[in-house]
Short mmCIF file of C-alpha atoms in Angstrom, two decimals:
data_model
loop_
_atom_site.label_atom_id
_atom_site.label_comp_id
_atom_site.label_asym_id
_atom_site.label_seq_id
_atom_site.Cartn_x
_atom_site.Cartn_y
_atom_site.Cartn_z
CA UNK A 1 -116.47 28.84 -13.32
CA UNK A 2 -114.99 32.10 -12.89
CA UNK A 3 -115.71 31.96 -9.14
CA UNK A 4 -114.31 28.75 -9.05
CA UNK A 5 -111.26 29.97 -11.02
CA UNK A 6 -110.30 32.94 -8.84
CA UNK A 7 -111.28 30.46 -5.85
CA UNK A 8 -108.34 28.20 -6.46
CA UNK A 9 -106.27 31.44 -7.22
CA UNK A 10 -106.50 33.13 -4.19
CA UNK A 11 -106.47 29.96 -1.92
CA UNK A 12 -102.90 29.18 -3.57
CA UNK A 13 -101.61 32.96 -2.77
CA UNK A 14 -102.48 32.40 1.04
CA UNK A 15 -101.36 29.00 1.23
CA UNK A 16 -97.50 29.97 0.05
CA UNK A 17 -98.08 33.37 1.87
CA UNK A 18 -98.38 30.99 5.00
CA UNK A 19 -95.60 29.34 4.61
CA UNK A 20 -93.76 32.78 3.89
CA UNK A 21 -95.27 33.82 7.54
CA UNK A 22 -94.44 30.56 9.00
CA UNK A 23 -90.91 30.96 8.21
CA UNK A 24 -90.98 34.05 9.96
CA UNK A 25 -93.01 33.12 12.91
CA UNK A 26 -95.84 35.11 11.96
CA UNK A 27 -98.34 32.20 12.89
CA UNK A 28 -101.77 34.47 13.11
CA UNK A 29 -100.90 36.32 10.34
CA UNK A 30 -100.35 33.24 8.10
CA UNK A 31 -104.18 32.58 9.34
CA UNK A 32 -105.44 35.98 8.82
CA UNK A 33 -103.98 37.36 5.13
CA UNK A 34 -106.15 38.48 3.02
CA UNK A 35 -109.06 38.12 4.38
CA UNK A 36 -111.26 40.74 3.07
CA UNK A 37 -110.84 39.36 -0.82
CA UNK A 38 -113.52 37.17 0.43
CA UNK A 39 -115.94 39.84 1.08
CA UNK A 40 -118.32 40.12 -2.41
CA UNK A 41 -116.26 43.82 -2.90
CA UNK A 42 -113.24 42.31 -3.54
CA UNK A 43 -114.44 38.65 -4.61
CA UNK A 44 -117.11 39.45 -6.96
CA UNK A 45 -114.86 41.90 -9.37
CA UNK A 46 -110.98 40.02 -8.99
CA UNK A 47 -113.02 37.10 -9.96
CA UNK A 48 -114.19 39.15 -13.05
CA UNK A 49 -111.29 40.78 -13.83
CA UNK A 50 -108.81 38.13 -13.75
CA UNK A 51 -111.40 35.14 -15.32
CA UNK A 52 -114.05 37.10 -17.81
CA UNK A 53 -111.77 39.54 -19.32
CA UNK A 54 -110.60 43.32 -17.95
CA UNK A 55 -112.71 45.69 -15.49
CA UNK A 56 -111.06 47.85 -14.85
CA UNK A 57 -113.15 49.63 -12.83
CA UNK A 58 -114.87 47.29 -11.46
CA UNK A 59 -111.52 46.35 -10.03
CA UNK A 60 -109.39 49.39 -9.33
CA UNK A 61 -112.96 49.90 -6.72
CA UNK A 62 -112.62 46.54 -4.91
CA UNK A 63 -108.49 46.84 -5.38
CA UNK A 64 -108.53 50.57 -3.14
CA UNK A 65 -110.82 48.39 -0.84
CA UNK A 66 -108.24 45.93 -0.61
CA UNK A 67 -105.50 48.61 -0.06
CA UNK A 68 -106.86 50.71 2.62
CA UNK A 69 -108.43 47.52 4.49
CA UNK A 70 -105.03 45.54 5.02
CA UNK A 71 -102.28 47.24 6.57
CA UNK A 72 -99.41 45.00 4.83
CA UNK A 73 -100.03 47.41 1.51
CA UNK A 74 -97.55 50.39 1.66
CA UNK A 75 -100.94 52.19 -0.41
CA UNK A 76 -102.45 51.42 3.88
CA UNK A 77 -99.76 54.08 4.86
CA UNK A 78 -100.19 57.46 2.28
CA UNK A 79 -101.52 60.58 3.74
CA UNK A 80 -103.92 62.33 1.70
CA UNK A 81 -102.00 65.04 1.11
CA UNK A 82 -99.79 62.24 -0.54
CA UNK A 83 -96.43 62.08 2.05
CA UNK A 84 -95.98 58.37 3.24
CA UNK A 85 -95.75 57.45 7.22
CA UNK A 86 -93.61 55.16 8.93
CA UNK A 87 -95.32 51.51 8.35
CA UNK A 88 -94.45 49.81 11.99
CA UNK A 89 -92.24 47.00 11.62
CA UNK A 90 -95.00 43.92 12.05
CA UNK A 91 -96.48 45.64 8.80
CA UNK A 92 -93.45 45.44 6.41
CA UNK A 93 -92.91 42.45 7.93
CA UNK A 94 -96.38 41.15 6.29
CA UNK A 95 -95.48 43.01 2.84
CA UNK A 96 -92.81 41.38 2.27
CA UNK A 97 -94.47 37.90 3.05
CA UNK A 98 -96.54 38.87 0.71
CA UNK A 99 -94.47 39.64 -1.83
CA UNK A 100 -92.96 36.48 -1.01
CA UNK A 101 -95.69 34.03 -1.63
CA UNK A 102 -96.50 35.94 -4.58
CA UNK A 103 -93.20 36.03 -6.23
CA UNK A 104 -93.40 31.79 -5.68
CA UNK A 105 -96.93 31.81 -7.12
CA UNK A 106 -96.00 33.56 -10.24
CA UNK A 107 -92.48 32.42 -10.65
CA UNK A 108 -90.22 34.80 -9.08
CA UNK A 109 -88.00 33.52 -6.52
CA UNK A 110 -87.53 36.18 -4.01
CA UNK A 111 -89.52 39.24 -2.99
CA UNK A 112 -86.54 42.00 -3.73
CA UNK A 113 -87.52 41.09 -7.62
CA UNK A 114 -90.66 42.54 -6.89
CA UNK A 115 -89.52 45.40 -5.13
CA UNK A 116 -86.83 46.13 -7.61
CA UNK A 117 -88.68 46.30 -10.36
CA UNK A 118 -92.24 48.16 -8.56
CA UNK A 119 -90.55 50.27 -5.85
CA UNK A 120 -89.95 53.54 -8.50
CA UNK A 121 -94.03 53.52 -7.91
CA UNK A 122 -94.21 52.64 -4.43
CA UNK A 123 -95.16 55.94 -1.96
CA UNK A 124 -93.14 54.84 0.95
CA UNK A 125 -91.18 56.80 3.78
CA UNK A 126 -87.15 56.75 5.25
CA UNK A 127 -87.63 54.42 7.82
CA UNK A 128 -89.59 51.95 6.08
CA UNK A 129 -87.69 51.66 3.66
CA UNK A 130 -84.94 50.21 5.38
CA UNK A 131 -87.09 48.01 6.83
CA UNK A 132 -87.92 46.78 4.00
CA UNK A 133 -83.87 46.24 2.67
CA UNK A 134 -83.19 45.39 6.43
CA UNK A 135 -86.23 42.21 6.23
CA UNK A 136 -85.93 41.24 2.51
CA UNK A 137 -81.76 41.22 2.27
CA UNK A 138 -81.02 40.84 6.21
CA UNK A 139 -82.88 38.02 5.63
CA UNK A 140 -84.12 38.23 9.27
CA UNK A 141 -86.10 35.15 9.73
CA UNK A 142 -88.06 33.97 13.07
CA UNK A 143 -87.07 37.36 14.71
CA UNK A 144 -89.64 38.27 17.33
CA UNK A 145 -91.07 41.85 17.37
CA UNK A 146 -88.32 43.99 18.43
#
């Protein structure tokens, strides 16, 4: 039962992110977003953590795998020495649509709310910060890659 509940949650997230991707002309990412969450190394740990009681040990390992398998997470772009390298625009856009999809799923409307609440914990290159603001607050929709 926990696996079905998590599957439903995951599919809803993919759906909401997919809608945001389509708004920004990112059709392929709408399809491929978070596919690693279907891998047993992530899926089982996430399901157990969220639907069978917190399993911090399992979840942290799965979350680390997820962040480093998916370039739309800022964590992917942090070097071993703790310094961030610039994220390409393509992946910043994917990160913002992920935040927008998450926001619609959990009840806030804008990616800016998520960013404002979490930016102090993010290790971002200054050019990545500028791109985030440009994409979120410039309301750049349906633009093609520059």
